XYZ file of C-alpha atoms in Angstrom:
391
model
C 218.155 -99.298 38.301
C 215.991 -101.666 36.336
C 213.765 -103.804 38.603
C 214.755 -107.474 38.927
C 213.100 -109.734 36.392
C 210.502 -111.987 37.919
C 209.341 -115.364 36.733
C 206.033 -113.891 35.538
C 207.515 -111.226 33.320
C 207.289 -111.681 29.572
C 210.634 -110.590 28.158
C 210.505 -109.230 24.620
C 213.196 -110.643 22.406
C 214.238 -111.213 18.831
C 211.977 -113.087 16.452
C 212.218 -116.842 16.998
C 214.249 -118.896 14.639
C 212.232 -120.851 12.091
C 213.272 -124.145 13.688
C 211.767 -123.003 17.000
C 208.241 -122.585 15.732
C 207.225 -126.087 16.695
C 208.933 -125.999 20.063
C 205.919 -124.532 21.861
C 205.751 -121.744 24.418
C 208.868 -120.966 26.394
C 209.209 -120.679 30.154
C 210.753 -117.478 31.471
C 213.482 -118.402 33.966
C 215.268 -115.397 35.482
C 218.899 -115.727 36.463
C 218.877 -115.034 40.193
C 221.609 -114.026 42.605
C 221.025 -114.476 46.336
C 224.403 -113.433 47.744
C 224.810 -110.633 50.300
C 227.667 -108.151 50.382
C 228.288 -108.800 54.087
C 228.707 -112.523 53.497
C 231.119 -111.926 50.643
C 233.029 -109.412 52.779
C 233.823 -112.227 55.212
C 235.106 -114.402 52.373
C 237.072 -111.522 50.889
C 238.759 -110.321 54.084
C 239.911 -113.843 54.957
C 241.314 -114.227 51.437
C 243.167 -110.923 51.679
C 244.701 -111.728 55.072
C 245.785 -115.248 54.087
C 247.184 -114.004 50.776
C 249.330 -111.443 52.620
C 250.476 -113.962 55.252
C 251.419 -116.568 52.623
C 253.116 -113.986 50.359
C 250.575 -114.521 47.611
C 250.434 -118.323 47.571
C 246.898 -118.380 49.001
C 245.621 -116.232 46.133
C 245.032 -119.416 44.104
C 242.720 -120.797 46.780
C 241.209 -117.323 47.195
C 240.213 -117.399 43.522
C 238.496 -120.764 44.030
C 236.649 -119.656 47.180
C 235.480 -116.475 45.471
C 234.178 -118.224 42.375
C 232.480 -120.937 44.387
C 230.744 -118.275 46.473
C 229.460 -116.332 43.445
C 228.517 -119.434 41.443
C 226.866 -121.061 44.431
C 224.607 -118.031 44.939
C 223.643 -117.838 41.237
C 220.557 -119.855 40.351
C 218.382 -120.721 37.389
C 215.082 -122.500 37.993
C 216.047 -123.051 41.627
C 219.357 -124.768 40.798
C 222.702 -123.137 41.560
C 225.970 -123.349 39.658
C 229.026 -125.184 40.955
C 232.730 -124.497 40.524
C 235.028 -127.516 40.593
C 238.568 -126.169 40.225
C 241.012 -126.535 43.088
C 243.562 -124.122 44.433
C 246.297 -126.626 43.595
C 245.359 -126.640 39.917
C 245.411 -122.870 39.730
C 248.688 -122.630 41.678
C 250.322 -125.129 39.299
C 249.081 -123.082 36.365
C 250.525 -119.890 37.798
C 253.875 -121.549 38.497
C 254.007 -122.801 34.918
C 253.122 -119.347 33.574
C 255.788 -117.732 35.776
C 258.408 -120.261 34.693
C 257.615 -119.622 31.033
C 257.875 -115.851 31.509
C 261.198 -116.149 33.366
C 262.619 -118.447 30.688
C 261.409 -116.102 27.951
C 262.986 -113.123 29.709
C 266.331 -114.902 30.074
C 266.386 -116.038 26.453
C 265.440 -112.599 25.142
C 268.324 -111.029 27.096
C 270.908 -113.386 25.640
C 270.667 -112.148 22.048
C 268.447 -110.162 19.679
C 267.726 -113.375 17.770
C 266.583 -114.972 21.009
C 264.283 -112.036 21.685
C 262.740 -112.381 18.229
C 262.318 -116.126 18.689
C 260.621 -115.601 22.050
C 258.238 -113.033 20.551
C 257.268 -115.395 17.722
C 256.847 -118.287 20.144
C 254.611 -116.247 22.440
C 252.438 -115.154 19.518
C 252.138 -118.766 18.341
C 251.228 -119.947 21.849
C 248.724 -117.192 22.502
C 245.865 -118.845 20.630
C 246.552 -122.143 22.374
C 246.596 -120.526 25.806
C 243.336 -118.682 25.155
C 241.637 -121.909 24.075
C 243.111 -123.797 27.018
C 241.946 -121.097 29.417
C 238.427 -121.085 28.023
C 238.326 -124.883 28.152
C 239.510 -124.964 31.756
C 237.129 -122.224 32.890
C 234.152 -123.896 31.201
C 234.898 -127.434 32.345
C 235.228 -126.336 35.951
C 231.631 -125.030 35.959
C 228.453 -127.100 36.149
C 224.699 -126.700 36.511
C 222.448 -129.503 37.698
C 225.449 -131.859 37.795
C 226.228 -131.330 34.110
C 229.604 -129.847 33.233
C 230.092 -127.107 30.699
C 232.837 -127.392 28.118
C 234.581 -125.555 25.333
C 235.818 -126.724 21.927
C 238.146 -124.319 20.141
C 240.168 -124.165 16.957
C 243.741 -122.892 16.883
C 243.595 -121.039 13.572
C 240.209 -119.467 14.278
C 241.432 -118.342 17.680
C 244.501 -116.783 16.079
C 242.276 -114.879 13.662
C 239.816 -113.787 16.348
C 242.242 -112.857 19.128
C 245.316 -111.719 17.169
C 244.492 -110.633 13.629
C 241.140 -108.905 14.174
C 242.191 -106.839 17.236
C 245.265 -105.689 15.302
C 243.101 -104.673 12.339
C 240.692 -102.886 14.682
C 243.570 -100.836 16.084
C 245.016 -100.085 12.641
C 241.610 -98.851 11.445
C 241.235 -96.635 14.538
C 238.390 -98.733 15.859
C 236.311 -98.940 12.685
C 236.585 -102.740 12.628
C 235.870 -103.106 16.337
C 232.263 -104.297 15.793
C 233.428 -106.897 13.279
C 236.162 -108.082 15.662
C 233.640 -108.198 18.517
C 231.165 -110.153 16.414
C 233.769 -112.706 15.389
C 235.009 -113.110 18.967
C 231.475 -113.460 20.300
C 230.532 -116.061 17.695
C 233.731 -118.005 18.313
C 233.465 -118.105 22.102
C 229.711 -118.745 22.208
C 229.938 -121.361 19.472
C 232.677 -123.191 21.317
C 230.746 -123.553 24.579
C 228.914 -126.756 25.381
C 226.477 -127.780 28.099
C 227.341 -131.422 28.326
C 227.192 -132.323 24.647
C 224.589 -129.676 23.753
C 226.008 -126.785 21.732
C 225.618 -123.047 22.173
C 225.569 -120.576 19.290
C 225.308 -116.807 18.949
C 224.789 -114.694 15.837
C 225.123 -111.032 16.892
C 224.009 -108.546 14.259
C 226.774 -106.430 12.803
C 224.432 -103.463 12.315
C 223.512 -103.458 15.994
C 227.179 -103.494 16.980
C 228.018 -100.597 14.664
C 225.090 -98.701 16.169
C 226.578 -99.366 19.601
C 229.960 -98.104 18.363
C 228.420 -94.842 17.106
C 226.704 -94.265 20.446
C 229.933 -95.083 22.275
C 231.810 -92.505 20.214
C 229.160 -89.922 21.095
C 229.564 -90.831 24.768
C 233.327 -90.417 24.390
C 233.069 -86.892 23.005
C 230.421 -85.876 25.545
C 232.723 -86.908 28.412
C 235.673 -85.142 26.788
C 233.683 -81.923 26.433
C 232.415 -82.168 30.010
C 235.989 -82.597 31.234
C 237.164 -79.495 29.390
C 234.136 -77.516 30.590
C 234.974 -78.522 34.147
C 238.539 -77.296 33.663
C 237.208 -74.016 32.266
C 234.931 -73.646 35.292
C 237.921 -74.145 37.599
C 239.825 -71.487 35.637
C 236.909 -69.053 35.917
C 236.680 -69.662 39.660
C 240.391 -68.835 39.887
C 239.794 -65.471 38.227
C 241.003 -66.369 34.748
C 239.125 -64.833 31.851
C 237.638 -67.845 30.080
C 237.136 -66.761 26.485
C 238.295 -67.665 23.006
C 240.319 -64.441 22.932
C 242.266 -65.412 26.053
C 242.822 -68.917 24.699
C 244.023 -67.509 21.356
C 246.470 -65.145 23.093
C 247.830 -68.003 25.198
C 248.248 -70.169 22.118
C 249.901 -67.400 20.071
C 252.305 -66.518 22.877
C 253.153 -70.201 23.367
C 253.914 -70.745 19.663
C 256.067 -67.645 19.212
C 257.811 -67.554 22.562
C 261.609 -67.155 22.224
C 263.511 -70.409 22.719
C 264.411 -70.925 26.352
C 262.177 -68.131 27.569
C 258.634 -68.169 28.943
C 255.827 -66.779 26.747
C 255.237 -63.055 26.910
C 251.597 -63.679 27.783
C 250.288 -66.570 29.862
C 246.886 -66.475 31.534
C 247.118 -70.145 32.541
C 243.967 -71.117 30.645
C 245.791 -73.071 27.940
C 247.908 -74.960 30.477
C 244.838 -75.865 32.490
C 242.958 -77.160 29.449
C 245.978 -79.165 28.284
C 246.338 -80.637 31.773
C 242.670 -81.650 31.676
C 242.994 -83.383 28.307
C 244.750 -86.470 29.674
C 242.335 -87.312 32.527
C 239.362 -86.416 30.311
C 240.584 -88.740 27.567
C 241.100 -91.719 29.880
C 237.781 -91.160 31.630
C 235.963 -90.809 28.303
C 237.641 -93.920 26.888
C 236.771 -95.944 30.007
C 233.120 -94.861 30.073
C 232.677 -95.301 26.320
C 234.193 -98.771 26.660
C 231.668 -99.633 29.362
C 228.847 -98.400 27.148
C 229.984 -100.451 24.169
C 230.608 -103.512 26.348
C 227.073 -103.357 27.761
C 225.566 -103.112 24.269
C 227.763 -105.974 23.078
C 226.722 -108.147 26.025
C 223.047 -107.472 25.320
C 223.413 -108.379 21.655
C 225.405 -111.550 22.334
C 222.931 -112.893 24.879
C 219.863 -111.891 22.874
C 221.166 -113.935 19.958
C 222.384 -116.858 22.095
C 220.779 -120.270 21.561
C 221.244 -123.750 22.998
C 220.403 -127.048 21.331
C 216.665 -127.638 21.707
C 215.488 -124.096 20.978
C 216.482 -122.601 24.349
C 217.373 -118.909 24.219
C 218.352 -116.021 26.460
C 217.422 -112.383 26.942
C 219.526 -109.536 28.302
C 218.146 -106.255 29.616
C 221.348 -104.552 30.637
C 221.100 -100.749 30.699
C 224.453 -99.212 29.646
C 223.867 -96.032 31.661
C 222.899 -97.936 34.805
C 225.947 -100.167 34.419
C 228.210 -97.123 34.053
C 226.742 -95.637 37.238
C 227.192 -98.909 39.151
C 230.809 -99.313 38.045
C 231.870 -95.700 38.664
C 230.063 -95.321 42.000
C 231.487 -98.662 43.137
C 234.976 -97.594 42.119
C 234.639 -94.295 43.981
C 233.297 -96.063 47.083
C 236.192 -98.536 47.031
C 238.756 -95.747 46.724
C 237.206 -93.561 49.437
C 237.024 -96.498 51.877
C 240.564 -97.671 51.016
C 239.216 -100.862 49.487
C 236.813 -101.872 52.251
C 233.794 -101.203 50.031
C 235.181 -103.433 47.263
C 233.080 -106.478 48.282
C 229.918 -104.361 48.274
C 230.807 -102.892 44.859
C 231.574 -106.287 43.369
C 228.395 -107.932 44.671
C 226.338 -104.973 43.487
C 227.889 -105.166 40.015
C 227.517 -108.951 39.758
C 223.919 -108.845 40.964
C 222.977 -106.344 38.276
C 224.649 -108.413 35.561
C 222.830 -111.577 36.623
C 219.440 -109.941 37.165
C 219.580 -108.553 33.638
C 219.615 -112.096 32.216
C 216.655 -114.376 31.580
C 216.569 -117.884 30.141
C 213.764 -118.493 27.656
C 213.474 -122.245 28.081
C 211.694 -124.233 25.387
C 209.782 -127.375 26.336
C 212.155 -130.229 26.995
C 214.759 -128.470 29.166
C 214.474 -131.117 31.895
C 214.819 -133.856 29.292
C 217.904 -132.132 27.875
C 219.462 -131.967 31.340
C 218.666 -135.640 31.974
C 220.232 -136.620 28.658
C 223.413 -134.696 29.449
C 223.607 -136.174 32.960
C 223.579 -139.656 31.462
C 225.798 -138.882 28.487
C 229.200 -140.612 28.618
C 232.357 -138.572 28.267
C 230.871 -135.220 29.313
C 233.237 -132.275 29.250
C 235.324 -131.906 32.377
C 235.384 -135.589 33.295
C 238.850 -136.135 31.862
C 240.653 -133.181 33.423
C 243.878 -134.108 35.199
C 246.458 -132.187 37.155
C 248.033 -131.160 33.831
C 245.079 -128.829 33.344
C 247.177 -126.381 35.288
C 248.470 -125.486 31.826
C 244.947 -124.369 30.951
C 244.402 -122.532 34.195
C 247.546 -120.497 33.572
C 245.768 -118.786 30.702
C 242.856 -117.713 32.875
C 244.364 -116.928 36.262
C-alpha cells in the first residue's frame, strides 16, 4: 500500500494553468482520515440491530449516523467535514420514491399504453432525480461552516446520464471514456463551495489509455480463470490438451439428438462452467481498475476558484487488493468484518488525495462564510424529493 501523504510531501501534478502563475506557491494539505474500524463497528452494529427491530425504518437514521461518522473523521488542514441531513428527510424521500414506484407499477399493469407512459415518464424524470440527488447530497455537506452545493441542467444531465451511457453500450464500450469524461465534467462543474465553483477537465487520451489497460486486465483475469479450471481438471485425472478439447467439442456438436455425446472427458464442460464466474470476476476487477484511473484523472484536473487544485495518487492494483480482500473477509466472517473493510477502503481513498491550496484559501473560506444565500440554507422538508434520488 502506498504510504500516507504527509504535509511535507511535494506531490507532482499536471502543469499549472496559465491563470495560476501569479498565485504563488501552493500549500500541500493532505486529506486525512482519523477513524478506527472498532469505533465504526459500534456505530454499524447498533444501526443493524435497530434497522432489524424497526423493520427497516431506522435505516434512514443509520445512513445519517454513518455519513456523519465518516465525514466527521475526515479532515483537511485540521478541519473536519460535517453532514447536516436528518433521518426524517431521508425517510420522507424513501417514502416518496416507494409511492412513485408503487403507482408506476399499478398504472403499468392496467394497460400496455399505461406501461409505455410510465416508462416515458420515468425516463423524463431520471435527469431531474439525478440533479436533485446531487444537489441534496452536496448541500448537506459542509467544511469550515461553509456548505457545498450543486447546480445542474436538465438537458445536460439527460445527455450525460441517459444518452451517453446508451451509446457506450451500443458501441461495446468504445465510447465509455467519452461518457466518463462528460459525466465527470458535468458533476465537477456543477459543484460549488459556497459560491466558489469547481471545474474538472479530464483528458480523453488518458481515459482511453485507462480503458485499454482495463481491457488487458479483463483478458488476463479471464485467462487465469480458465487456467485454474484446467488445473482442476488435471488434478481430477483429465487429460488437459487441445486434442482432448477438440474431441469433446466434436462429440458435442455431432451427438445424436436426445443422446449424450459418444466421447466426453469432462474438460469442455468444466471450461464452459468456468466461463461465467471468470467473466463476472474479470468484468468486476477491470471495472475497479478503470474506476481508479478515472478517479485519479478527475481529481488531478480538478480546480476551485482561486487557483486551488487537487492531486490523487490512487494505485489501481492496491485498490483492487483492498476491495477483494475486504469482500472475502466480510463473506468469511458472515459480515462482521464489513466495518473493517469499509474503513480500510475509505481510508485508502482519502489518503490518496491531497489539496494543493493556493495563497488565499483562508480568505476564500471567510468570503464564503459571509456570503448571503449560500447553498443549503434554503433546504426545507420538501428536499426529501431530492434525497429519494440518493438514498
